[in-house]
Coordinates of C-alpha atoms and ligand atoms in Angstrom, one line a residue:
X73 CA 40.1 -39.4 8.3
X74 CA 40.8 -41.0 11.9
X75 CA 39.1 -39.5 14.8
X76 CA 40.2 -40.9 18.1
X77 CA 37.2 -41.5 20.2
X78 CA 38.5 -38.7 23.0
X79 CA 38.8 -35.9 20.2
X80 CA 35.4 -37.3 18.7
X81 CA 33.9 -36.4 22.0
X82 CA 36.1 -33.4 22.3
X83 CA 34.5 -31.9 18.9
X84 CA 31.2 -33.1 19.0
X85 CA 31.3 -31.3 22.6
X86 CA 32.6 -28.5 21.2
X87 CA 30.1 -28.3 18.4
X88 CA 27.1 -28.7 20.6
X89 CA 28.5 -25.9 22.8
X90 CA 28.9 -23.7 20.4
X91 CA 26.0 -23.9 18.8
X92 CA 24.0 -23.7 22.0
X93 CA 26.0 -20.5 22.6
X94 CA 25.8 -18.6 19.0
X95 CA 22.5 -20.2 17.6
X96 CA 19.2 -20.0 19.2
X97 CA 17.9 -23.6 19.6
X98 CA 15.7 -24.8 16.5
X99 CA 13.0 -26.6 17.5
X100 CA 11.7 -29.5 15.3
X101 CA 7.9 -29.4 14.9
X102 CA 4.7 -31.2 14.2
X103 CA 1.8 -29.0 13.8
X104 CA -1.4 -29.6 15.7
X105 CA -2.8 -28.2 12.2
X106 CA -2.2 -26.2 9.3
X107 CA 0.5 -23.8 10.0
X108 CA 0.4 -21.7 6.8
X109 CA -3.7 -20.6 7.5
X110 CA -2.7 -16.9 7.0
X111 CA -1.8 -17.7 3.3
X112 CA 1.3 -16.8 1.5
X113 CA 2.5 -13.5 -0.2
X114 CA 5.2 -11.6 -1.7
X115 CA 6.3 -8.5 -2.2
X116 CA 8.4 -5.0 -2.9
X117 CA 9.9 -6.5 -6.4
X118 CA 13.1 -5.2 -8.2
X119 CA 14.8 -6.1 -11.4
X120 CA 16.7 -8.5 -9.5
X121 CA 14.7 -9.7 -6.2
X122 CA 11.2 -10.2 -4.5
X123 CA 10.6 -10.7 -1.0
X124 CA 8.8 -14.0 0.1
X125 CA 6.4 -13.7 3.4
X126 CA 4.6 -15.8 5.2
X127 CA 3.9 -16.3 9.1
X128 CA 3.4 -19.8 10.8
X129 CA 0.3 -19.5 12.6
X130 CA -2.0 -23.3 13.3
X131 CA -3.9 -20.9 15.9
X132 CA -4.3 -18.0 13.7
X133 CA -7.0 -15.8 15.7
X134 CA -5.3 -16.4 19.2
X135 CA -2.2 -15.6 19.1
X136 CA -1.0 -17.9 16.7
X137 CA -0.9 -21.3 18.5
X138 CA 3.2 -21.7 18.5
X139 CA 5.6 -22.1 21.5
X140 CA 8.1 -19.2 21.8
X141 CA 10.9 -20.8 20.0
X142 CA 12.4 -20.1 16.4
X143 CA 11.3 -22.4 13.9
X144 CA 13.1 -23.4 10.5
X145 CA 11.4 -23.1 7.3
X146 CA 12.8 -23.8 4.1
X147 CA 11.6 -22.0 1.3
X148 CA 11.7 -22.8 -2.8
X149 CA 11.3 -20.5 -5.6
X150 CA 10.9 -22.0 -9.3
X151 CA 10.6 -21.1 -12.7
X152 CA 7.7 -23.6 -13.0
X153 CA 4.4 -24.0 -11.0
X154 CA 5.1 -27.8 -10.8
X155 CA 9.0 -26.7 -9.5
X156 CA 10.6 -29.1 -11.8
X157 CA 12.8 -26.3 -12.3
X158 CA 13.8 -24.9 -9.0
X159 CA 15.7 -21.5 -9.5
X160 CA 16.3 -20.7 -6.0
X161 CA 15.7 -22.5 -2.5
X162 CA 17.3 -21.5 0.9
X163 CA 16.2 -21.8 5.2
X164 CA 14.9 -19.1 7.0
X165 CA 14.1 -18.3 10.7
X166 CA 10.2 -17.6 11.7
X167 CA 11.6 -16.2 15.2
X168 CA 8.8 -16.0 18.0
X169 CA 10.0 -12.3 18.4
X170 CA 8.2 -11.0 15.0
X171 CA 5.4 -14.0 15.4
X172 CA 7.1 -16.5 13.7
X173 CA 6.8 -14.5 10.4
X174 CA 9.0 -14.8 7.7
X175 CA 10.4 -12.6 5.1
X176 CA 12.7 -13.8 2.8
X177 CA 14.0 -11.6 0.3
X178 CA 15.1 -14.0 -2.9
X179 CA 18.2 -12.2 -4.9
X180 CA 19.7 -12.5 -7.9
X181 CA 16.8 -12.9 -10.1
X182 CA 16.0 -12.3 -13.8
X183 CA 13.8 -9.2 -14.6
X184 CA 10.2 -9.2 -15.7
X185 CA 10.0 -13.0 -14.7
X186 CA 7.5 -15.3 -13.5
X187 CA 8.3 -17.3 -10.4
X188 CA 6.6 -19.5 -8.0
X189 CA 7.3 -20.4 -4.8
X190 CA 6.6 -22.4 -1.8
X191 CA 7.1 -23.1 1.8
X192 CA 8.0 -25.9 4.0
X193 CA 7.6 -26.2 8.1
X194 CA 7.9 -29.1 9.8
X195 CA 5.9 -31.7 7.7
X196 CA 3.7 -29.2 6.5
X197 CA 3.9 -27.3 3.2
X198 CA 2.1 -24.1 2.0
X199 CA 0.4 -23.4 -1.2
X200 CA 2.4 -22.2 -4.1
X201 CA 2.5 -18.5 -4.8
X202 CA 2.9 -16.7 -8.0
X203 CA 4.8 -13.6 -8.2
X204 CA 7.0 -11.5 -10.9
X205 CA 10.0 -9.3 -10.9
X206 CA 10.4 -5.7 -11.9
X207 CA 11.7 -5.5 -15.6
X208 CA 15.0 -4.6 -16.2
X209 CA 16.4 -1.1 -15.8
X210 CA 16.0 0.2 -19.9
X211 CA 13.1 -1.7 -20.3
X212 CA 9.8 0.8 -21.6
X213 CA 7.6 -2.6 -21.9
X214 CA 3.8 -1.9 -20.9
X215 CA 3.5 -2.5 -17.2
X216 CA 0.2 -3.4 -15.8
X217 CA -1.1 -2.4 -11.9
X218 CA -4.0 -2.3 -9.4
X219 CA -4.5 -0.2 -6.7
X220 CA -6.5 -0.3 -3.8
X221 CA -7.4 0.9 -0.4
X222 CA -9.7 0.5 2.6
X223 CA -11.2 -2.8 3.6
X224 CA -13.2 -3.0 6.3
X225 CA -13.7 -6.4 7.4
X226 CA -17.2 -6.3 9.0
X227 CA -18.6 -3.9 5.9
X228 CA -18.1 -6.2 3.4
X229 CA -17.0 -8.9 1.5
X230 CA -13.3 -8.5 -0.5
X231 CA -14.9 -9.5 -3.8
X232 CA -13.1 -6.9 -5.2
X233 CA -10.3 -8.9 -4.1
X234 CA -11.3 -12.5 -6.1
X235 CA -11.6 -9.9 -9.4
X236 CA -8.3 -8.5 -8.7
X237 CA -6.7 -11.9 -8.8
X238 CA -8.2 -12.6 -11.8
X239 CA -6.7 -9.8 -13.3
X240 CA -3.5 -9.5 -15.5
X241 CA -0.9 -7.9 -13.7
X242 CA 2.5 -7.0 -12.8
X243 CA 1.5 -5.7 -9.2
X244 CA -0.9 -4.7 -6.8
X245 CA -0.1 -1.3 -4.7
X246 CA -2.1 -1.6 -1.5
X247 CA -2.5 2.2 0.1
X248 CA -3.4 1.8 3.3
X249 CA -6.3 1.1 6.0
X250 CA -5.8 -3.2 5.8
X251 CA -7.3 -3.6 8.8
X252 CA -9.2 -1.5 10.9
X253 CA -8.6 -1.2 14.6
X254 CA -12.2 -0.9 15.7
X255 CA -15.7 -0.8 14.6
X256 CA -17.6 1.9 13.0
X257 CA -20.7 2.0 10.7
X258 CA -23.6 0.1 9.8
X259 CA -24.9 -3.0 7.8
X260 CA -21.9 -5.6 8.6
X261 CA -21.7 -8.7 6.8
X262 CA -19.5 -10.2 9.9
X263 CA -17.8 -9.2 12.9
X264 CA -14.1 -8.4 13.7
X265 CA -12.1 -11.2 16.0
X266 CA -12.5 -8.9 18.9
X267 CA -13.4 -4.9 19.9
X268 CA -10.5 -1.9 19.4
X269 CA -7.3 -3.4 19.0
X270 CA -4.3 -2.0 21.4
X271 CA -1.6 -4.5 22.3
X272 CA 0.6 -6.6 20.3
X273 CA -1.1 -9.5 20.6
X274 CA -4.7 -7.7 19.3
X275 CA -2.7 -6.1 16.6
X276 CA -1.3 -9.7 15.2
X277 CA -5.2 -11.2 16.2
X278 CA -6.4 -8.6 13.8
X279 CA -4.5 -9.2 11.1
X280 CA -4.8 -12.8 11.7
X281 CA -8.6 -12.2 11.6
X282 CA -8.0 -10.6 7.8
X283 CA -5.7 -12.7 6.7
X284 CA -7.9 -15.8 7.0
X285 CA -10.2 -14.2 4.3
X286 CA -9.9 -16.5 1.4
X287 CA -10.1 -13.8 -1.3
X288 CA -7.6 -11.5 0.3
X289 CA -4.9 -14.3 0.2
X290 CA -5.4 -15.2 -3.0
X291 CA -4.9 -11.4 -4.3
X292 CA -1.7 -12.1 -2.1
X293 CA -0.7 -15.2 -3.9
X294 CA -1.5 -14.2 -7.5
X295 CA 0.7 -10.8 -7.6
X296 CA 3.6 -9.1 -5.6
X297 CA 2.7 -6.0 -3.7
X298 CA 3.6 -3.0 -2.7
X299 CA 1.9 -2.1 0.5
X300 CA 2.0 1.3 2.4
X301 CA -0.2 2.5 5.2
X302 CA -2.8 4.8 6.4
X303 CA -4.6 5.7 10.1
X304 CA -6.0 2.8 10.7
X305 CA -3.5 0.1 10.7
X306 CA -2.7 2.3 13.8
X307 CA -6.0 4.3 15.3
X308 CA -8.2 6.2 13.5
X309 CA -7.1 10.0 12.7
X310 CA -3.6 9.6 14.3
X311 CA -0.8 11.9 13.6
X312 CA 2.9 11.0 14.4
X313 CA 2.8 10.3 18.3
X314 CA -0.6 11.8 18.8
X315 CA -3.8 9.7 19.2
X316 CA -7.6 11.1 18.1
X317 CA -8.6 10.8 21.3
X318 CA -5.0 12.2 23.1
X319 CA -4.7 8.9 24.9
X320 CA -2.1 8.3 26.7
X321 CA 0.9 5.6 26.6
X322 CA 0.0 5.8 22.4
X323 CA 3.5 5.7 21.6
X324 CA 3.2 1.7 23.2
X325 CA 0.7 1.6 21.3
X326 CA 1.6 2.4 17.7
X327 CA 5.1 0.6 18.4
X328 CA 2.8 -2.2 18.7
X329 CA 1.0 -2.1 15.7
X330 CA 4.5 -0.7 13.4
X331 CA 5.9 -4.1 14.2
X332 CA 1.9 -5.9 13.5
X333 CA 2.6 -4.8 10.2
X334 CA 5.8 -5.6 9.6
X335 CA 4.6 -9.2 10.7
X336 CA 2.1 -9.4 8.3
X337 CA 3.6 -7.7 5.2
X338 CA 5.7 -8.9 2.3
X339 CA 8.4 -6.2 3.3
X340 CA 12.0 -6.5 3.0
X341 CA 14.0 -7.5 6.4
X342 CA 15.3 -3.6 5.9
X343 CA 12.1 -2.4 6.8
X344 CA 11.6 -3.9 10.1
X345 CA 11.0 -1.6 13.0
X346 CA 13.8 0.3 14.8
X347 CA 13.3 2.0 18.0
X348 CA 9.8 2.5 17.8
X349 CA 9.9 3.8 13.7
X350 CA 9.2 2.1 10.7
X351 CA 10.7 4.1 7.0
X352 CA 8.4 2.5 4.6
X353 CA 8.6 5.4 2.4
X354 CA 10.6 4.4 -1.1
X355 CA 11.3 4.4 -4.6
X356 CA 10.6 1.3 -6.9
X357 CA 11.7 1.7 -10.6
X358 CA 9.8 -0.6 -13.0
X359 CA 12.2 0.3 -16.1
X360 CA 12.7 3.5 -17.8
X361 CA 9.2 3.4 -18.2
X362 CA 8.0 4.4 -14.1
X363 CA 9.4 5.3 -10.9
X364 CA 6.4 4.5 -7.8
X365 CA 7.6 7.3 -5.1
X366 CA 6.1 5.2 -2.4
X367 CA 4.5 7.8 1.1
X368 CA 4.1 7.7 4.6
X369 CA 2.1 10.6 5.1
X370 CA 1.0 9.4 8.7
X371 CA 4.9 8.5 10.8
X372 CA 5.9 12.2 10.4
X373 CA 3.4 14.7 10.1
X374 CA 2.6 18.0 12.0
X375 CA -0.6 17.1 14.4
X376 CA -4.1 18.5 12.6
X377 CA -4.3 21.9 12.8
X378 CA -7.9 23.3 14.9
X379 CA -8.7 20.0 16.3
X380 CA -12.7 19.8 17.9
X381 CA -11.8 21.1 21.8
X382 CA -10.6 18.3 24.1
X383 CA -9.7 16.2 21.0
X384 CA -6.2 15.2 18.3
X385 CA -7.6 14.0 14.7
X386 CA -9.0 16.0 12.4
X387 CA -12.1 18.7 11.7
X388 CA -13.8 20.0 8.8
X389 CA -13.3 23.8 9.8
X390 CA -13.6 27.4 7.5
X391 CA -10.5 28.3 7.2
X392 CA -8.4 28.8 10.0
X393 CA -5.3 30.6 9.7
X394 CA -2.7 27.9 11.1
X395 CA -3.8 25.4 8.2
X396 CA -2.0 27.8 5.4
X397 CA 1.2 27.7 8.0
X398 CA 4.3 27.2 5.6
X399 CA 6.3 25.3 8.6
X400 CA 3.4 22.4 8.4
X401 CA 4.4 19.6 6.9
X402 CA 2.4 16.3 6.4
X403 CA 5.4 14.2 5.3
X404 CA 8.2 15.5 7.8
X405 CA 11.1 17.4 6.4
X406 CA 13.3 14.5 5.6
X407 CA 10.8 12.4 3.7
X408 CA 10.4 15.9 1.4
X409 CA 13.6 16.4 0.9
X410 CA 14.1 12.7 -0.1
X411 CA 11.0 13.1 -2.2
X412 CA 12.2 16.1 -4.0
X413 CA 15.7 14.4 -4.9
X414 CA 13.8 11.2 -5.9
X415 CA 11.6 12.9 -8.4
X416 CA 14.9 14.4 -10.1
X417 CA 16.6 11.8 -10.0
X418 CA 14.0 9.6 -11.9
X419 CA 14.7 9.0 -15.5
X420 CA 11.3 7.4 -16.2
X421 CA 8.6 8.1 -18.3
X422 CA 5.8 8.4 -15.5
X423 CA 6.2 9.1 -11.9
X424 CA 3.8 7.2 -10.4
X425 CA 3.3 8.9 -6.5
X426 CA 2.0 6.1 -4.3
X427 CA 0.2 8.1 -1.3
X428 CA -2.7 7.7 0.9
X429 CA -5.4 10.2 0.4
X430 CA -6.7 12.4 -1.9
X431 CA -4.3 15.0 -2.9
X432 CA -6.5 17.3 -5.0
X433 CA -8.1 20.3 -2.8
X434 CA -11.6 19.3 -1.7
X435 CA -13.7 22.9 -0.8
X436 CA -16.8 21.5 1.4
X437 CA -20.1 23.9 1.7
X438 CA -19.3 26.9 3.3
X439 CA -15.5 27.1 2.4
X440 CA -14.7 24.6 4.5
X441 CA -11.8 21.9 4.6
X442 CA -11.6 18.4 6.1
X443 CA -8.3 18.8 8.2
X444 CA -6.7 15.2 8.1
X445 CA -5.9 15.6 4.0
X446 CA -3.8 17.2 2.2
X447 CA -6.1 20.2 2.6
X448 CA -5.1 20.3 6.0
X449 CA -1.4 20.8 4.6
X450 CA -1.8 22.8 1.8
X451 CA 1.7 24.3 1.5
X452 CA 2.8 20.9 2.4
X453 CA 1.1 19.9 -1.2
X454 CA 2.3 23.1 -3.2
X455 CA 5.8 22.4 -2.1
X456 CA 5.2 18.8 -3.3
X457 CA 3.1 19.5 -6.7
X458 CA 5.8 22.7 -7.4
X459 CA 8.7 19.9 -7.2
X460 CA 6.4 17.5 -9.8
X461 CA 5.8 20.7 -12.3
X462 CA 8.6 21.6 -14.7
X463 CA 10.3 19.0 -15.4
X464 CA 10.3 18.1 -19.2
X465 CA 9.7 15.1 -20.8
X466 CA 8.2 13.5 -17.7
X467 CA 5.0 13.0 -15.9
X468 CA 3.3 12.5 -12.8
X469 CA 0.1 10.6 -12.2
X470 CA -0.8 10.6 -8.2
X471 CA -2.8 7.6 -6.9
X472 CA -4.7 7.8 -3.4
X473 CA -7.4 6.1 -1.2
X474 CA -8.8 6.5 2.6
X475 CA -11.8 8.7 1.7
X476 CA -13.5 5.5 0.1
X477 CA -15.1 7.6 -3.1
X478 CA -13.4 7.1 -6.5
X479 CA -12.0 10.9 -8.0
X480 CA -10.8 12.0 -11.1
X481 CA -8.7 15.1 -10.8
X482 CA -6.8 17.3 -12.2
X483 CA -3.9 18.9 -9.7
X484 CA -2.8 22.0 -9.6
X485 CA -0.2 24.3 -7.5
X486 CA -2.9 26.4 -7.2
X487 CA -6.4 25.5 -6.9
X488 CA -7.9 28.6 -6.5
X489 CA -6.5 30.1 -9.2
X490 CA -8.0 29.3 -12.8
X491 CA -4.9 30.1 -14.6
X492 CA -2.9 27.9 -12.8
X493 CA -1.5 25.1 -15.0
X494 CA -2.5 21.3 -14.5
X495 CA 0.6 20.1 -13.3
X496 CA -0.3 16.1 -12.8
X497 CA -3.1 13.3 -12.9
X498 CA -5.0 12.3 -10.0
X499 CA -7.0 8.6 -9.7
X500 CA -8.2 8.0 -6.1
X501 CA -9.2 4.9 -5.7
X502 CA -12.6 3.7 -3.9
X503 CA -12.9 1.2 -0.8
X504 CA -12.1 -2.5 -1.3
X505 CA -15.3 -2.5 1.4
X506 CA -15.5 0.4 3.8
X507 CA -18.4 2.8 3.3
X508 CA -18.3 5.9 1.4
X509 CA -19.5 9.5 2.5
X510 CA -23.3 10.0 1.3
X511 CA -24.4 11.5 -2.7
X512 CA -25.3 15.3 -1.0
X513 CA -21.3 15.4 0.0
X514 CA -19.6 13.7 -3.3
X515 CA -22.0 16.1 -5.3
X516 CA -20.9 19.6 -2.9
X517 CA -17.1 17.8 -3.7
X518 CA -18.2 18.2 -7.6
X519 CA -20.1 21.6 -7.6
X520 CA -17.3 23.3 -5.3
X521 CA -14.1 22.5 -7.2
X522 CA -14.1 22.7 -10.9
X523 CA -10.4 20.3 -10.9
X524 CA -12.5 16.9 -9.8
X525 CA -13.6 15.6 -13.2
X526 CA -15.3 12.5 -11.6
X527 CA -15.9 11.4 -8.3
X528 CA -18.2 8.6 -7.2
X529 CA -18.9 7.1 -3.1
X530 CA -21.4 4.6 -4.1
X531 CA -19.4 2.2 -5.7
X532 CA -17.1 -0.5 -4.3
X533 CA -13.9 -1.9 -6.1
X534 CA -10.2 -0.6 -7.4
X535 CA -8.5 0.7 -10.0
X536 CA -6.7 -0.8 -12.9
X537 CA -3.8 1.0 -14.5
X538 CA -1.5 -0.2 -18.1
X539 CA 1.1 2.5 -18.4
X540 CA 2.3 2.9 -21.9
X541 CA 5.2 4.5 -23.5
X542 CA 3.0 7.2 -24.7
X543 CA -0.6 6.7 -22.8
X544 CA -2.1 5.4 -19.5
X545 CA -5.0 3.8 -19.6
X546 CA -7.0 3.6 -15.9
X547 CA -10.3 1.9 -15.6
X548 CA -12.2 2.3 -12.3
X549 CA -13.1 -1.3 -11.6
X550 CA -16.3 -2.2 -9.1
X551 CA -18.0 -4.7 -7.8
X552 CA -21.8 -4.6 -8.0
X553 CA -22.2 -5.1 -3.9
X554 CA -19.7 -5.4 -1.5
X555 CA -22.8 -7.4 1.0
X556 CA -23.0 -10.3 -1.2
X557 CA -20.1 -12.5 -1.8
X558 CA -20.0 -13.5 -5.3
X559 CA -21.1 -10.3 -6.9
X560 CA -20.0 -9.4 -10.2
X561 CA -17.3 -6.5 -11.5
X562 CA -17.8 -4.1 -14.4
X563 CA -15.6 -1.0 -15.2
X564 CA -18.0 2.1 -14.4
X565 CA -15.3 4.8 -15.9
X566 CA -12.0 4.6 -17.9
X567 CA -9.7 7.2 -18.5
X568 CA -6.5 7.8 -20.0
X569 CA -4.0 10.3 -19.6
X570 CA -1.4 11.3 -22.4
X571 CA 2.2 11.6 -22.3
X572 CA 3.2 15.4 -22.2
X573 CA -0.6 16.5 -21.9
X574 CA -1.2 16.3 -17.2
X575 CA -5.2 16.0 -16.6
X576 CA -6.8 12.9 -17.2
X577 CA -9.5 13.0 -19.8
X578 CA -12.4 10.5 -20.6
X579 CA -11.4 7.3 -22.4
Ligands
FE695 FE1 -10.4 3.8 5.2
CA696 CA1 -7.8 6.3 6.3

C-alpha cells in the first residue's frame, strides 16, 4: 500500500485526534511497588461466566498510591494453573473514578469448570487465582458451599478464613459486615487503618486495610464468591437513608461507601452504583439442583420501629404496636415482589435464601424483641416464609449472619403458634471474628423459643454446606480461637436436612 507522506501525516493526525477526543489517555506505568497488594478475586459465577476483580493499589492504606489516570490491564484466564492453555484473555480499564478497580466479567465459558487466571499492569503481574463456573442448567450434581459473615478486623484473626481455603468448594457466600466502619468491643488483636470511616477515601482505606490480610485474599483467590451486605459496610444499625445516630448529610455518606464496595467486590459491571443505589439483590442458579435468592435487606427497608428517644437504629423493646404494622417492610416492595416471582419461578431442588440476619423469631426475657431483625418486621417475614410454604416438590433452607452466634432453626409462619407447620431450614452462621452476645442471652434465645434447635456465641468460624439431590449435609465449622493466628478448626455440630421433610435435624 502507498501512503504519500502528506496523507501519512494527514491520518496519523487524524488518528491521534481522535483518539485524544473518544479515548481517555492510557497512561503507561512502572510501579513504585507491587500494584496488586489487595490480592485478586472473583466472583458472581453462572453456567457460562465469572467476574474477575482486582484493584491496582502500590499504596494500598493511603489512598492507593496511583495518579488519576486510567490504566490498562490485561487479564488471562486458562484451563491450566501453568496457563499453557489460555481459554480466554482480553484489556480492561482500572479507571481512577472507581479506584482503579477492575471487574472483568469473562463470558462464554464451560459449566462446572476450573479456571485460573491472572493479571498484568505495567510490568507487574498478580498472582494466579482459582475459580469455577456454575454447572450447567439440568445439572443435579452435588454442589459444595461456605458461608460466612462478620469479620471484625481488630477482634480477631481470619483463621477461619486460611480453613475455608482449604476447603473443597464450589463457592463461598459472604453475608455481610466485611468491614466495619468503626471500633467497638474489647480484646483486639490489631487496630483498624484509622477511627470511623465517612468519606470515599476512608471507605477505600478501609477496605484496603482488610484486604491486605493474607488469609482473607487467599479465601478470595481459592473460590468465587457471592458477596452481599449488611450495616456495617455502611454505619452501624442504618436503615435506607437513615443513620443510628440521625446524622446528617448520611445520604453522602452511604453513596460513599455503595461505591467502596463496588470497588472492592468481585461484582459484575451491572452492579455498579447508579444515582446513589446499588441492586445487589439476585438470583444465581447452580443447576436444577439450587436457586441462591440473594437479599438486601438494609437499601430499602422501613426505619426501626420505637427507636431509643433522640436516636434511628434499633431497640430491644416489649412489644410495641407499630412493629406488627402490615405496611412495614424490611426488603422494600419491589425487592418482595421480585422475590416472590423468583421463588416460583425456580425449578430447583433447594432454594437456598441468601440474607443477612437471623430470620427465625428470637423472644428475649420479658417478651421482648431486638428491632433491627426480622423480628422487627414480622409481617415482612410471614409474607416472605408464606411465599416459601406450599410449593411441592421444593425446599427452602435460609442462611444468615450479623448476630455473630451459630443457630439451628426451624421457621415457621407462625411462631407462636405450636401447630403451625415448619415451613423451611434455618443455619445462621457465626462471626468469621466479631464477638458474640454473652451464654445468659444465647441460653434466654434457647429457653424462650422452642423453633431454635441449636444456637451457640462462643464459637468462631463458618458454615459448610454439600447440597444433594435428596439431603443437605451442613457442618458448623470453628476455629478454636479467633486471638491466635494459627489455631486449629473442628466441626462442633452437623446437621442435615431432608428433601420433602423442612427442619433441620441432628446429623
Ligand atoms: Fe456483624
Ligand atoms: Ca450486622
Amino acid at each position: 500500500m502507498h501512503i504519500t507522506r502528506r496523507s501519512f501525516l494527514k491520518s496519523t493526525a487524524a488518528v491521534l485526534l481522535g483518539s485524544a477526543v473518544s479515548q481517555p489517555a492510557i497512561a503507561r506505568v512502572s510501579f513504585s511497588s507491587d500494584p496488586f497488594k489487595l490480592g485478586i478475586a472473583s466472583g458472581s459465577p453462572r453456567s457460562e461466566s465469572v467476574v474477575l476483580w482486582t484493584r491496582l493499589a502500590p499504596n494500598p492504606l493511603q489512598g492507593g498510591g496511583l495518579d488519576p489516570q486510567p490504566i490498562k490491564v490485561k487479564w488471562e484466564l486458562a484451563g491450566d494453573e501453568a496457563f499453557h492453555n489460555i481459554i480466554k484473555s482480553g484489556e480492561a480499564v482500572a479507571p481512577p473514578q472507581y479506584a482503579h478497580s477492575v471487574h472483568v466479567e469473562a463470558k462464554g465459558l464451560q459449566p462446572a469448570r476450573s479456571y485460573w487466571y491472572r493479571f498484568f499492569a505495567g510490568d507487574a503481574v498478580s498472582p494466579v487465582g482459582y475459580t469455577r463456573t456454575a454447572p450447567a442448567p439440568d445439572s443435579l450434581d452435588p454442589f459444595r458451599f461456605t458461608f460466612a459473615s462478620c469479620q471484625m478486623y481488630e477482634q480477631g484473626y481470619f483463621t477461619a478464613h486460611r480453613h475455608m481455603a482449604q476447603e473443597d468448594l464450589d463457592l463461598v457466600v459472604f453475608l455481610g459486615d466485611y468491614i466495619y466502619e468503626h471500633s467497638w468491643g474489647h480484646n483486639d488483636v490489631r487496630k483498624h487503618e484509622a477511627h470511623e470511616v465517612y468519606s470515599l477515601d476512608d471507605y477505600r482505606n478501609r477496605y484496603a486495610c482488610y484486604k491486605t490480610d493474607a488469609d482473607l485474599q487467599q479465601c478470595h483467590s481459592r473460590f468465587p464468591w457471592i458477596v452481599t451486605w449488611d450495616d456495617h459496610e455502611v454505619d452501624n444499625d442504618y436503615a435506607r437513608d437513615r443513620a443510628e445516630d440521625l446524622e446528617t448529610n448520611f445520604i453522602a455518606r452511604r453513596n460513599a461507601a455503595y461505591q467502596a464496595f463496588y470497588e472492592h467486590m468481585p461484582l459484575s459491571e451491572s452492579c455498579a452504583p447508579h444515582n446513589g443505589n446499588m441492586r445487589i439483590y439476585q438470583a444465581y442458579d447452580f443447576g436444577r439442583l439450587a436457586r441462591f435468592h440473594v437479599l438486601d435487606d438494609r437499601q430499602y427497608r422501613d426505619y426501626q420501629v420505637c427507636p431509643k428517644p433522640g436516636m434511628g437504629g434499633s431497640n430491644v423493646i416489649a412489644d410495641c404496636a407499630e412493629r406488627n404494622d402490615p405496611k412495614r417492610t424490611i426488603l422494600g416492595w419491589q425487592q418482595e415482589e421480585w422475590l416472590k416471582k423468583s421463588l416460583k419461578d425456580s425449578q430447583a431442588n433447594w432454594d437456598v435464601i441468601v440474607q443477612q440476619t437471623l430470620m427465625a423469631q428470637v423472644e428475649r426475657p420479658g417478651g421482648k424483641f431486638w428491632t433491627d431483625g426480622w423480628d422487627g418486621y414480622p409481617a415482612a417475614r410471614r409474607r416472605l416464609l408464606e411465599a416459601v410454604n406450599g410449593r411441592p416438590g421444593r425446599d427452602a433452607i435460609v442462611v444468615g449472619g450479623d448476630v455473630h452466634a451459630y443457630a439451628v432453626c426451624d421457621l415457621k409462619v407462625d411462631f407462636n403458634d405450636k401447630s403451625s407447620p415448619i415451613v423451611a431450614s434455618e443455619f445462621c452462621g457465626t462471626s468469621i471474628s466479631s464477638e458474640g452476645p454473652s451464654i445468659k442471652q444465647i441460653n434466654a434465645w434457647k429457653e424462650n423459643n422452642p423453633h431454635i434447635h441449636y444456637a451457640n456465641a462462643e464459637a468462631r468460624g463458618y458454615v459448610k454446606v454439600v447440597l444433594g439431590k435428596e439431603q443437605a449435609d451442613v457442618a458448623l465449622r470453628s476455629i478454636e480461637s479467633e486471638k491466635v493466628p494459627d489455631s486449629k478448626i473442628n466441626t462442633i455440630a452437623q446437621y442435615v436436612v431432608e428433601k420433602g421433610k423442612p427442619g433441620p435435624q441432628k446429623a
